[in-house]
Amino acid sequence: MSIGEMLAATVPMARTLKLEFLETSPERAVVSLPDQAEYHNHVGGPHAGAMFTLGESASGAIVLAAFGDQLSRAVPLAVSAEISYKKLAMGAVTATATLGRPAADVVAQLDAGERPEFPVAIALQRADGAVTGEMTVVWTLRPNG
């Protein structure tokens, strides 16, 4: 089962919004929110909450891709999130997530007995390529026990 399939199967909001996990690797994750009238806002585009969920889901996908081999000893948790809406989003929206720190540095902190934190940057884009929003989710790997 791919990371995208796993997230779609285990995260109710990802299923509800019918998020499509297009690419998931330790370098980047790309997730799409289809255009769905039932999740539109008052101006006819995707609701801000749906776009937040899209971005957070992309960030979770890259975290699992980059640190899935650490799950036996640490739990990934979102610490904080910030989003800014730049342009009107209409139609399908795609989120592209990238790690803000090298994965090896994060794992080295975990190896040293620390609880590392690291940002994931997400760009939200409509089909014409215009960036409609930017988001940062700060994650941690909380050591087990």
PDB file of C-alpha atoms in Angstrom:
ATOM      1  CA  MET A   1       0.000   0.000   0.000  1.00  0.00           C
ATOM      2  CA  SER A   2       1.421   3.411  -0.956  1.00  0.00           C
ATOM      3  CA  ILE A   3       1.577   6.295   1.501  1.00  0.00           C
ATOM      4  CA  GLY A   4      -1.218   8.022  -0.399  1.00  0.00           C
ATOM      5  CA  GLU A   5      -3.405   4.913  -0.289  1.00  0.00           C
ATOM      6  CA  MET A   6      -2.671   4.493   3.421  1.00  0.00           C
ATOM      7  CA  LEU A   7      -3.581   8.102   4.193  1.00  0.00           C
ATOM      8  CA  ALA A   8      -6.749   7.899   2.113  1.00  0.00           C
ATOM      9  CA  ALA A   9      -7.714   4.722   3.978  1.00  0.00           C
ATOM     10  CA  THR A  10      -6.896   5.921   7.509  1.00  0.00           C
ATOM     11  CA  VAL A  11      -7.534   9.684   7.555  1.00  0.00           C
ATOM     12  CA  PRO A  12     -11.265  10.422   7.432  1.00  0.00           C
ATOM     13  CA  MET A  13     -10.860  14.019   6.210  1.00  0.00           C
ATOM     14  CA  ALA A  14      -8.678  12.902   3.288  1.00  0.00           C
ATOM     15  CA  ARG A  15     -11.430  10.478   2.268  1.00  0.00           C
ATOM     16  CA  THR A  16     -14.206  13.010   2.805  1.00  0.00           C
ATOM     17  CA  LEU A  17     -12.511  15.593   0.572  1.00  0.00           C
ATOM     18  CA  LYS A  18     -11.511  12.895  -1.971  1.00  0.00           C
ATOM     19  CA  LEU A  19      -7.893  14.058  -1.862  1.00  0.00           C
ATOM     20  CA  GLU A  20      -5.716  12.559  -4.581  1.00  0.00           C
ATOM     21  CA  PHE A  21      -2.132  11.721  -3.592  1.00  0.00           C
ATOM     22  CA  LEU A  22      -0.280  12.283  -6.873  1.00  0.00           C
ATOM     23  CA  GLU A  23       3.321  12.025  -5.689  1.00  0.00           C
ATOM     24  CA  THR A  24       4.822  11.056  -2.367  1.00  0.00           C
ATOM     25  CA  SER A  25       8.560  10.868  -1.826  1.00  0.00           C
ATOM     26  CA  PRO A  26      11.010  12.028   0.852  1.00  0.00           C
ATOM     27  CA  GLU A  27      11.762  15.029  -1.401  1.00  0.00           C
ATOM     28  CA  ARG A  28       8.204  16.213  -2.075  1.00  0.00           C
ATOM     29  CA  ALA A  29       4.553  15.338  -1.831  1.00  0.00           C
ATOM     30  CA  VAL A  30       1.895  16.499  -4.273  1.00  0.00           C
ATOM     31  CA  VAL A  31      -1.773  16.201  -3.338  1.00  0.00           C
ATOM     32  CA  SER A  32      -4.810  17.438  -5.252  1.00  0.00           C
ATOM     33  CA  LEU A  33      -8.211  18.630  -4.047  1.00  0.00           C
ATOM     34  CA  PRO A  34     -10.772  18.060  -6.823  1.00  0.00           C
ATOM     35  CA  ASP A  35     -13.291  20.802  -7.564  1.00  0.00           C
ATOM     36  CA  GLN A  36     -16.381  19.818  -5.557  1.00  0.00           C
ATOM     37  CA  ALA A  37     -19.364  22.148  -5.210  1.00  0.00           C
ATOM     38  CA  GLU A  38     -20.217  20.784  -1.753  1.00  0.00           C
ATOM     39  CA  TYR A  39     -16.914  22.211  -0.445  1.00  0.00           C
ATOM     40  CA  HIS A  40     -17.127  25.639  -2.083  1.00  0.00           C
ATOM     41  CA  ASN A  41     -17.089  28.895  -0.172  1.00  0.00           C
ATOM     42  CA  HIS A  42     -19.254  31.982  -0.713  1.00  0.00           C
ATOM     43  CA  VAL A  43     -17.309  33.010  -3.859  1.00  0.00           C
ATOM     44  CA  GLY A  44     -17.422  29.609  -5.561  1.00  0.00           C
ATOM     45  CA  GLY A  45     -13.936  28.286  -4.842  1.00  0.00           C
ATOM     46  CA  PRO A  46     -12.695  25.686  -2.373  1.00  0.00           C
ATOM     47  CA  HIS A  47     -13.432  26.553   1.251  1.00  0.00           C
ATOM     48  CA  ALA A  48     -10.440  27.735   3.294  1.00  0.00           C
ATOM     49  CA  GLY A  49     -10.847  24.766   5.625  1.00  0.00           C
ATOM     50  CA  ALA A  50     -10.649  22.349   2.693  1.00  0.00           C
ATOM     51  CA  MET A  51      -7.477  24.049   1.453  1.00  0.00           C
ATOM     52  CA  PHE A  52      -5.972  23.881   4.960  1.00  0.00           C
ATOM     53  CA  THR A  53      -6.739  20.157   5.085  1.00  0.00           C
ATOM     54  CA  LEU A  54      -5.200  19.736   1.627  1.00  0.00           C
ATOM     55  CA  GLY A  55      -1.957  21.434   2.731  1.00  0.00           C
ATOM     56  CA  GLU A  56      -1.768  19.610   6.053  1.00  0.00           C
ATOM     57  CA  SER A  57      -2.341  16.300   4.267  1.00  0.00           C
ATOM     58  CA  ALA A  58       0.490  17.011   1.824  1.00  0.00           C
ATOM     59  CA  SER A  59       2.758  17.826   4.765  1.00  0.00           C
ATOM     60  CA  GLY A  60       1.809  14.575   6.488  1.00  0.00           C
ATOM     61  CA  ALA A  61       2.505  12.608   3.325  1.00  0.00           C
ATOM     62  CA  ILE A  62       6.054  13.916   3.010  1.00  0.00           C
ATOM     63  CA  VAL A  63       6.685  13.371   6.725  1.00  0.00           C
ATOM     64  CA  LEU A  64       5.670   9.726   6.370  1.00  0.00           C
ATOM     65  CA  ALA A  65       7.765   9.335   3.219  1.00  0.00           C
ATOM     66  CA  ALA A  66      10.841  10.893   4.836  1.00  0.00           C
ATOM     67  CA  PHE A  67      10.522   9.378   8.309  1.00  0.00           C
ATOM     68  CA  GLY A  68       8.396   6.251   7.921  1.00  0.00           C
ATOM     69  CA  ASP A  69      11.415   4.140   8.847  1.00  0.00           C
ATOM     70  CA  GLN A  70      11.485   5.905  12.245  1.00  0.00           C
ATOM     71  CA  LEU A  71       7.906   5.002  13.266  1.00  0.00           C
ATOM     72  CA  SER A  72       9.057   2.146  15.500  1.00  0.00           C
ATOM     73  CA  ARG A  73      10.753   4.666  17.779  1.00  0.00           C
ATOM     74  CA  ALA A  74       8.961   7.987  17.266  1.00  0.00           C
ATOM     75  CA  VAL A  75       5.516   9.368  16.484  1.00  0.00           C
ATOM     76  CA  PRO A  76       5.201  12.234  13.989  1.00  0.00           C
ATOM     77  CA  LEU A  77       2.996  15.034  15.316  1.00  0.00           C
ATOM     78  CA  ALA A  78       2.051  18.414  13.891  1.00  0.00           C
ATOM     79  CA  VAL A  79       3.160  21.143  16.314  1.00  0.00           C
ATOM     80  CA  SER A  80       1.829  24.265  14.587  1.00  0.00           C
ATOM     81  CA  ALA A  81       0.544  25.466  11.242  1.00  0.00           C
ATOM     82  CA  GLU A  82       0.291  28.795   9.479  1.00  0.00           C
ATOM     83  CA  ILE A  83      -1.471  29.509   6.213  1.00  0.00           C
ATOM     84  CA  SER A  84      -1.837  32.602   4.068  1.00  0.00           C
ATOM     85  CA  TYR A  85      -4.285  32.927   1.214  1.00  0.00           C
ATOM     86  CA  LYS A  86      -2.715  34.887  -1.660  1.00  0.00           C
ATOM     87  CA  LYS A  87      -5.165  34.688  -4.587  1.00  0.00           C
ATOM     88  CA  LEU A  88      -8.643  33.414  -5.231  1.00  0.00           C
ATOM     89  CA  ALA A  89      -8.603  29.657  -5.734  1.00  0.00           C
ATOM     90  CA  MET A  90     -11.070  28.272  -8.246  1.00  0.00           C
ATOM     91  CA  GLY A  91     -11.384  24.738  -9.532  1.00  0.00           C
ATOM     92  CA  ALA A  92      -9.043  21.978  -8.448  1.00  0.00           C
ATOM     93  CA  VAL A  93      -6.188  22.995  -6.139  1.00  0.00           C
ATOM     94  CA  THR A  94      -2.857  21.182  -5.752  1.00  0.00           C
ATOM     95  CA  ALA A  95      -0.579  21.270  -2.719  1.00  0.00           C
ATOM     96  CA  THR A  96       3.155  20.673  -3.089  1.00  0.00           C
ATOM     97  CA  ALA A  97       5.031  20.019   0.159  1.00  0.00           C
ATOM     98  CA  THR A  98       8.794  20.109   0.749  1.00  0.00           C
ATOM     99  CA  LEU A  99      10.859  19.505   3.884  1.00  0.00           C
ATOM    100  CA  GLY A 100      12.457  22.605   5.359  1.00  0.00           C
ATOM    101  CA  ARG A 101      15.422  20.690   6.854  1.00  0.00           C
ATOM    102  CA  PRO A 102      17.436  17.747   5.606  1.00  0.00           C
ATOM    103  CA  ALA A 103      15.901  14.496   6.866  1.00  0.00           C
ATOM    104  CA  ALA A 104      19.343  13.282   7.974  1.00  0.00           C
ATOM    105  CA  ASP A 105      19.643  16.262  10.355  1.00  0.00           C
ATOM    106  CA  VAL A 106      16.247  15.480  11.890  1.00  0.00           C
ATOM    107  CA  VAL A 107      17.171  11.813  12.367  1.00  0.00           C
ATOM    108  CA  ALA A 108      20.524  12.811  13.902  1.00  0.00           C
ATOM    109  CA  GLN A 109      18.665  14.846  16.519  1.00  0.00           C
ATOM    110  CA  LEU A 110      16.421  11.874  17.229  1.00  0.00           C
ATOM    111  CA  ASP A 111      19.521   9.650  17.511  1.00  0.00           C
ATOM    112  CA  ALA A 112      20.938  12.123  20.055  1.00  0.00           C
ATOM    113  CA  GLY A 113      17.869  11.620  22.258  1.00  0.00           C
ATOM    114  CA  GLU A 114      16.251  14.917  21.310  1.00  0.00           C
ATOM    115  CA  ARG A 115      12.761  15.670  20.064  1.00  0.00           C
ATOM    116  CA  PRO A 116      13.423  17.309  16.692  1.00  0.00           C
ATOM    117  CA  GLU A 117      11.148  19.878  15.111  1.00  0.00           C
ATOM    118  CA  PHE A 118      11.195  20.702  11.418  1.00  0.00           C
ATOM    119  CA  PRO A 119       9.089  22.799   9.047  1.00  0.00           C
ATOM    120  CA  VAL A 120       7.305  21.600   5.951  1.00  0.00           C
ATOM    121  CA  ALA A 121       6.573  24.287   3.346  1.00  0.00           C
ATOM    122  CA  ILE A 122       3.489  23.892   1.189  1.00  0.00           C
ATOM    123  CA  ALA A 123       2.500  25.820  -1.939  1.00  0.00           C
ATOM    124  CA  LEU A 124      -1.175  25.737  -2.932  1.00  0.00           C
ATOM    125  CA  GLN A 125      -1.771  26.217  -6.663  1.00  0.00           C
ATOM    126  CA  ARG A 126      -4.714  26.293  -9.004  1.00  0.00           C
ATOM    127  CA  ALA A 127      -4.629  24.584 -12.413  1.00  0.00           C
ATOM    128  CA  ASP A 128      -3.114  27.610 -14.201  1.00  0.00           C
ATOM    129  CA  GLY A 129      -0.091  27.424 -11.874  1.00  0.00           C
ATOM    130  CA  ALA A 130      -0.916  30.541  -9.853  1.00  0.00           C
ATOM    131  CA  VAL A 131       0.021  30.194  -6.175  1.00  0.00           C
ATOM    132  CA  THR A 132      -3.188  30.774  -4.247  1.00  0.00           C
ATOM    133  CA  GLY A 133      -1.782  30.087  -0.806  1.00  0.00           C
ATOM    134  CA  GLU A 134       1.302  29.269   1.204  1.00  0.00           C
ATOM    135  CA  MET A 135       1.436  27.180   4.317  1.00  0.00           C
ATOM    136  CA  THR A 136       3.998  26.001   6.835  1.00  0.00           C
ATOM    137  CA  VAL A 137       3.406  23.091   9.171  1.00  0.00           C
ATOM    138  CA  VAL A 138       5.970  22.481  11.900  1.00  0.00           C
ATOM    139  CA  TRP A 139       6.268  18.802  12.779  1.00  0.00           C
ATOM    140  CA  THR A 140       8.053  16.906  15.524  1.00  0.00           C
ATOM    141  CA  LEU A 141       9.128  13.320  15.944  1.00  0.00           C
ATOM    142  CA  ARG A 142       8.156  12.481  19.522  1.00  0.00           C
ATOM    143  CA  PRO A 143      10.286   9.614  20.798  1.00  0.00           C
ATOM    144  CA  ASN A 144       8.292   6.617  22.081  1.00  0.00           C
ATOM    145  CA  GLY A 145       8.369   5.982  25.793  1.00  0.00           C
TER     146      GLY A 145
END
